[in-house]
Short mmCIF file of C-alpha atoms (C1' of nucleotides) in Angstrom, two decimals:
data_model
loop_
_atom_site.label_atom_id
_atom_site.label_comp_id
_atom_site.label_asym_id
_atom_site.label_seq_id
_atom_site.Cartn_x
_atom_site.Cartn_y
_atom_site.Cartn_z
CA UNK D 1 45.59 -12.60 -39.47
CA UNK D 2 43.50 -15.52 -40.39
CA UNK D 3 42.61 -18.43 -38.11
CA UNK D 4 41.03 -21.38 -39.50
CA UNK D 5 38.11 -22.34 -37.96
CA UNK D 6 37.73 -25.72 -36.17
CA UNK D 7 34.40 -27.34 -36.60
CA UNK D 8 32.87 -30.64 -34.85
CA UNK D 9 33.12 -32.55 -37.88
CA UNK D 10 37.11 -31.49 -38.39
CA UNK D 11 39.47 -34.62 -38.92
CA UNK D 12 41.96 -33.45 -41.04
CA UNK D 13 44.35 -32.50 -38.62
CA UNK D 14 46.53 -29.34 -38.92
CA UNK D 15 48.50 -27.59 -41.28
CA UNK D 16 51.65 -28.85 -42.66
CA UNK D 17 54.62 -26.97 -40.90
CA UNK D 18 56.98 -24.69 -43.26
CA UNK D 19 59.85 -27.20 -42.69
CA UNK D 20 57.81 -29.64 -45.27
CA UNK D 21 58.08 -26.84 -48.10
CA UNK D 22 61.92 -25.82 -47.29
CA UNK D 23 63.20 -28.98 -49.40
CA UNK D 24 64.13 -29.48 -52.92
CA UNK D 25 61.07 -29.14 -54.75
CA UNK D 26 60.85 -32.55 -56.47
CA UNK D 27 60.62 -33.89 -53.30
CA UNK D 28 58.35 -31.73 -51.81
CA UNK D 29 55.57 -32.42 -55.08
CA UNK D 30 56.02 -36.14 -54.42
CA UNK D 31 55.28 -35.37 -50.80
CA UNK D 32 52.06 -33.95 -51.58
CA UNK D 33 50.76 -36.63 -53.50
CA UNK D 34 47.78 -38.20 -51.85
CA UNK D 35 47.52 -35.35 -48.87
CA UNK D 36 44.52 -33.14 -48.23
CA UNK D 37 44.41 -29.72 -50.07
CA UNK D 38 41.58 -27.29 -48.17
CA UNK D 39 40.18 -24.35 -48.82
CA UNK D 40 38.04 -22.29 -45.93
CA UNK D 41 36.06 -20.11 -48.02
CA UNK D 42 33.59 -17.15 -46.82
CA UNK D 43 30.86 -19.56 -48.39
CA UNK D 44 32.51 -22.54 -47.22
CA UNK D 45 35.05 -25.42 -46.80
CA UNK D 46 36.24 -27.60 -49.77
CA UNK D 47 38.50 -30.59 -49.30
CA UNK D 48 40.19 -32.40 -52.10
CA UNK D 49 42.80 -35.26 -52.26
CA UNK D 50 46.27 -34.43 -54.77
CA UNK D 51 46.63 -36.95 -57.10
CA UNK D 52 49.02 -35.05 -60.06
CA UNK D 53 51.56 -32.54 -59.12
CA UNK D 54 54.26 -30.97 -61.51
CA UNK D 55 57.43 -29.49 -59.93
CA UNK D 56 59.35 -26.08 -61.43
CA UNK D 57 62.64 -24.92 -60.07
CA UNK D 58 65.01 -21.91 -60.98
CA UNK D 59 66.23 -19.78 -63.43
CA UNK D 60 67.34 -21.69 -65.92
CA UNK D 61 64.70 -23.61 -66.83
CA UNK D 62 63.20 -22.27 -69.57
CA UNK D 63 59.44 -24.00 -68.51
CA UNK D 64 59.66 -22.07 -65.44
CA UNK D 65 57.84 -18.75 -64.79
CA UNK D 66 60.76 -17.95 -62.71
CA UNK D 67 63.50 -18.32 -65.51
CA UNK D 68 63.83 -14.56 -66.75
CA UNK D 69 64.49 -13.88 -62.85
CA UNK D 70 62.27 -12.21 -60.51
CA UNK D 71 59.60 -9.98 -61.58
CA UNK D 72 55.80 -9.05 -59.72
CA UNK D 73 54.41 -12.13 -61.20
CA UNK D 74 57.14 -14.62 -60.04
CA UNK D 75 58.54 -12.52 -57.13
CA UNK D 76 56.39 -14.91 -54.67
CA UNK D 77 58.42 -18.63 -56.32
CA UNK D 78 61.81 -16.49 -54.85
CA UNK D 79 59.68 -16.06 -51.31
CA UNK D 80 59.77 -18.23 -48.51
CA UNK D 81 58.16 -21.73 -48.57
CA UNK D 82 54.66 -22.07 -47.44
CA UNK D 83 53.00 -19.67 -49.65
CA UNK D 84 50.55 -20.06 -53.11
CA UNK D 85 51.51 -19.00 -56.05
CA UNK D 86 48.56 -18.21 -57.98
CA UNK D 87 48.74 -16.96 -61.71
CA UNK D 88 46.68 -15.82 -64.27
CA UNK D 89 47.01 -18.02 -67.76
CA UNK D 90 45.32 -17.67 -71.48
CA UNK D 91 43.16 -15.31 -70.58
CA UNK D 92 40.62 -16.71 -68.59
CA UNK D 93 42.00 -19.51 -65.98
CA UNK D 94 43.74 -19.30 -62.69
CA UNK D 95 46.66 -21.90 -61.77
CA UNK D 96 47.58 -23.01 -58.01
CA UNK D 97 51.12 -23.65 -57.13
CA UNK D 98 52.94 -24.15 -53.60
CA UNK D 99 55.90 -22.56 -53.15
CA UNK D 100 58.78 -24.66 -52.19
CA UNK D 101 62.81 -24.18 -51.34
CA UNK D 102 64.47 -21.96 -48.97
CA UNK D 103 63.80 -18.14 -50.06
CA UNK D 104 66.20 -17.09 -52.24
CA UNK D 105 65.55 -20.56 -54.59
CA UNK D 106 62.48 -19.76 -57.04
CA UNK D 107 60.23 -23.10 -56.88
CA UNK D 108 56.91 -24.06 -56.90
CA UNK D 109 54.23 -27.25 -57.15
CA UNK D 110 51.74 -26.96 -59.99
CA UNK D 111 48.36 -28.80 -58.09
CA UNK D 112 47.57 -30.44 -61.78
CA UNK D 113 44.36 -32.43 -60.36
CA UNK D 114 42.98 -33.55 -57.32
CA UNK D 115 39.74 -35.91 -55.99
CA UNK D 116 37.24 -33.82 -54.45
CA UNK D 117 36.46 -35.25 -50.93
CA UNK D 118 34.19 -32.35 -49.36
CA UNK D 119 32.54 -29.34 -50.30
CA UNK D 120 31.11 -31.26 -53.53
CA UNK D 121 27.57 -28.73 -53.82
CA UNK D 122 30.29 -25.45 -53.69
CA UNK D 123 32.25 -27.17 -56.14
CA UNK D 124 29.95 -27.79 -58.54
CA UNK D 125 28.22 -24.12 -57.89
CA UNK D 126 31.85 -23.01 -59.39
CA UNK D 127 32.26 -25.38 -61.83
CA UNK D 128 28.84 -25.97 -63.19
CA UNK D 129 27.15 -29.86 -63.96
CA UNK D 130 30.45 -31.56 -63.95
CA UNK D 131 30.75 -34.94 -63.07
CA UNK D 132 32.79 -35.18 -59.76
CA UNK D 133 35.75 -36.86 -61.31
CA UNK D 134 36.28 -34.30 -63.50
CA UNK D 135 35.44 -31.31 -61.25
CA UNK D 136 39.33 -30.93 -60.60
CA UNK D 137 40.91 -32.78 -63.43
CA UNK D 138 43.50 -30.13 -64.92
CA UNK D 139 45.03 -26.82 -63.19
CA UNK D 140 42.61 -24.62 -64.51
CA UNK D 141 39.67 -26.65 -63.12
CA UNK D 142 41.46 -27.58 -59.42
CA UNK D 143 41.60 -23.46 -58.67
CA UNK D 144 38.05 -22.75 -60.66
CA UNK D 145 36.63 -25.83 -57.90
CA UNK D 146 38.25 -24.06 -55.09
CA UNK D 147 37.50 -20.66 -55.76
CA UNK D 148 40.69 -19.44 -56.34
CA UNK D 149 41.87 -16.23 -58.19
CA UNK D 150 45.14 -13.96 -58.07
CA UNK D 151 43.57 -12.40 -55.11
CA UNK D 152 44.46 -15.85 -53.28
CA UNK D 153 48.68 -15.12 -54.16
CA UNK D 154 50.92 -14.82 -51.79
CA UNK D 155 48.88 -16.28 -49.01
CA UNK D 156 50.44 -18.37 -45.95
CA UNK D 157 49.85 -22.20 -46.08
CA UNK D 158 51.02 -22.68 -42.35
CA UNK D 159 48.07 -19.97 -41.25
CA UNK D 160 46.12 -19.06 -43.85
CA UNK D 161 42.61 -19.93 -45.12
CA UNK D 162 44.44 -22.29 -48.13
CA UNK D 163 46.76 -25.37 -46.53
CA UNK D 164 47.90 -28.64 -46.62
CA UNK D 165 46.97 -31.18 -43.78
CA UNK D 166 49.30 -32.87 -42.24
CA UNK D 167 47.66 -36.24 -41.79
CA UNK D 168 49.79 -38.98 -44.18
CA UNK D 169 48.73 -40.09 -47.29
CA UNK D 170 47.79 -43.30 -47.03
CA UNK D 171 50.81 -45.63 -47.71
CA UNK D 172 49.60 -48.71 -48.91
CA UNK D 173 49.35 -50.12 -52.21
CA UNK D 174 49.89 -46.51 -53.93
CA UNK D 175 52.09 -46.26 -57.41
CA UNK D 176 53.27 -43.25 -58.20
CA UNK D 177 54.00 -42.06 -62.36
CA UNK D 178 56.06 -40.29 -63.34
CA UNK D 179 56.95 -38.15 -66.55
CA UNK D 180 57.49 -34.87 -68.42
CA UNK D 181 55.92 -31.95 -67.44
CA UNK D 182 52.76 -31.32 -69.84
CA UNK D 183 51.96 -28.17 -71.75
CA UNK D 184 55.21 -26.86 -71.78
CA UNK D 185 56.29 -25.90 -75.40
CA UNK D 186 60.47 -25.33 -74.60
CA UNK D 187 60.15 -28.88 -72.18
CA UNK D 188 62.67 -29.45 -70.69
CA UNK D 189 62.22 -33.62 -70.45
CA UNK D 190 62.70 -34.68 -66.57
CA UNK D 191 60.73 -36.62 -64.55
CA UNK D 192 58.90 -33.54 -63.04
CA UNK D 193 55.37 -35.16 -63.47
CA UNK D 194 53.98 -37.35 -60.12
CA UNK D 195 50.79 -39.08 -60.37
CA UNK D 196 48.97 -41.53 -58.09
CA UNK D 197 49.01 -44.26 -61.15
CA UNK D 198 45.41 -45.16 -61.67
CA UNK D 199 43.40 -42.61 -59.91
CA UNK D 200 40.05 -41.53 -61.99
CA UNK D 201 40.71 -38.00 -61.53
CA UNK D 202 44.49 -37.53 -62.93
CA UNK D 203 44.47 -35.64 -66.51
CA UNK D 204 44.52 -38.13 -69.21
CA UNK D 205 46.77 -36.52 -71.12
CA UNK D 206 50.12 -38.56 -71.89
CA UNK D 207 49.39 -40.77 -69.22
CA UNK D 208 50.26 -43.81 -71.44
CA UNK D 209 53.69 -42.89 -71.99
CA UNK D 210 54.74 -42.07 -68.90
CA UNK D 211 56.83 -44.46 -66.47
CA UNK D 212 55.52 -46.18 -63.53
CA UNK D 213 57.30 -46.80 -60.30
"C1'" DG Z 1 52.95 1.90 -79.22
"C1'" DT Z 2 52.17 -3.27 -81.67
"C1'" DA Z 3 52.91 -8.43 -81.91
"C1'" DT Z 4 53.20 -12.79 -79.88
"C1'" DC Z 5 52.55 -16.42 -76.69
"C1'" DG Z 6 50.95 -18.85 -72.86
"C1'" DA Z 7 52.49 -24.28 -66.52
"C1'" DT Z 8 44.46 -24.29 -70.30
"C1'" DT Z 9 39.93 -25.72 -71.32
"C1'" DA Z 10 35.61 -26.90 -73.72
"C1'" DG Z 11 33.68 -28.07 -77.82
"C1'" DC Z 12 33.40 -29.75 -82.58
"C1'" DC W 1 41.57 -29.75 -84.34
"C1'" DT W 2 40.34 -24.62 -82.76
"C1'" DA W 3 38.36 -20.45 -80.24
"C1'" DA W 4 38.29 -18.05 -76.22
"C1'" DT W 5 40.57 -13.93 -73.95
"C1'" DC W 6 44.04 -10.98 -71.51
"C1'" DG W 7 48.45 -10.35 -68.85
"C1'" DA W 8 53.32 -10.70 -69.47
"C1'" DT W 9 56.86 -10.15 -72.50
"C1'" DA W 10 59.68 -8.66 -76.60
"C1'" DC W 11 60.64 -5.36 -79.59
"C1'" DA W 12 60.12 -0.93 -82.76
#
DNA sequence: GTATCGATTAGC
DNA sequence: CTAATCGATACA
């Protein structure tokens, strides 16, 4: 069993209790807009601020991983809440989800992009000269910043080297967008897309035509 | 067994 | 716009 290490230097509170994951999923990705995503590595910690999320849910949906039912890949979206979901895409890039719902309910929170707050010199060791806005612009590049492969699937957000801290997003003056999920061929058009409207590090892509609220 | 596609990215 | 690159999936 894993037990994050506290350090001197360790504000960011605790990790966010199962209860926060064992709601409908659109709710739980707009819940993790602006919170603290960390990663305690072997080589080190790496904190980033979420700042696009997109939401997948069931069977049905045609988007989802999940909608051919369960199988090894998606078994962990059926799982309890609290867990990553971490798959393996075109070849060559690793994806981080959250699982979310009571077990039984496959659904999961794509991290789309987040602002890198610490760990900057391990980021950039994974990602190479990137400027630091773009270090974890796009799925692809928030797992490649963190060090995260399919050996990270399955883990436990509540105790587990990979959480969520429970300190608030800051409340004031934040819009969040909203919009269709992006890259999905057979979309299924529904506000699954949550932005913080504005932020330098959310993927450009579509941003225009998305609503604000 | 083969064929196709992908919750993407970097580069031209 | 396309190449990269391989696991999951569909089908013969």
């Amino acid at each position: 069993m894993w037990v994050r290490r506290p350090s001197a230097t360790d504000g960011l509170g605790g990790p966010l209790p199962r209860a926060f994951y064992r709601r409908h999923v659109v709710r739980v990705a707009r819940a993790l807009l602006g919170r603290l995503l960390v990663h305690d590595a072997p080589e080190g910690r790496s904190v980033a601020r979420i700042v696009e999320v997109e939401a997948y849910r069931g069977t049905r949906d045609p988007a989802s991983h999940a909608w051919r039912g369960e199988t090894p890949r998606t078994r962990v979206m059926f799982g309890p809440p609290g867990r990553s979901y971490v798959y393996f895409t075109y070849g060559m890039h690793h994806c981080l989800n959250l699982v979310a719902e009571p077990e039984g309910i496959a659904a999961a929170v794509l991290v789309r992009a987040a602002a890198p707050l610490d760990g900057l010199e391990l980021m950039r060791a994974r990602r190479g000269g990137v400027p630091p806005d773009r270090l974890m612009r796009g799925p692809g590049c928030v797992a490649q910043a963190l060090g995260l492969t399919r050996g990270h699937d399955g883990l436990d957000l509540v105790a587990g080297p990979l959480w969520i801290s429970d300190l608030p997003p800051a409340r004031g003056r934040r819009r969040i967008g909203v919009g269709p999920r992006i890259g999905i061929r057979r979309a299924v058009e529904r506000p699954w897309r949550f932005f913080l409207v504005g932020h330098p590090c959310v993927s450009a892509a579509r941003t225009s035509s998305n609503q604000v609220i």
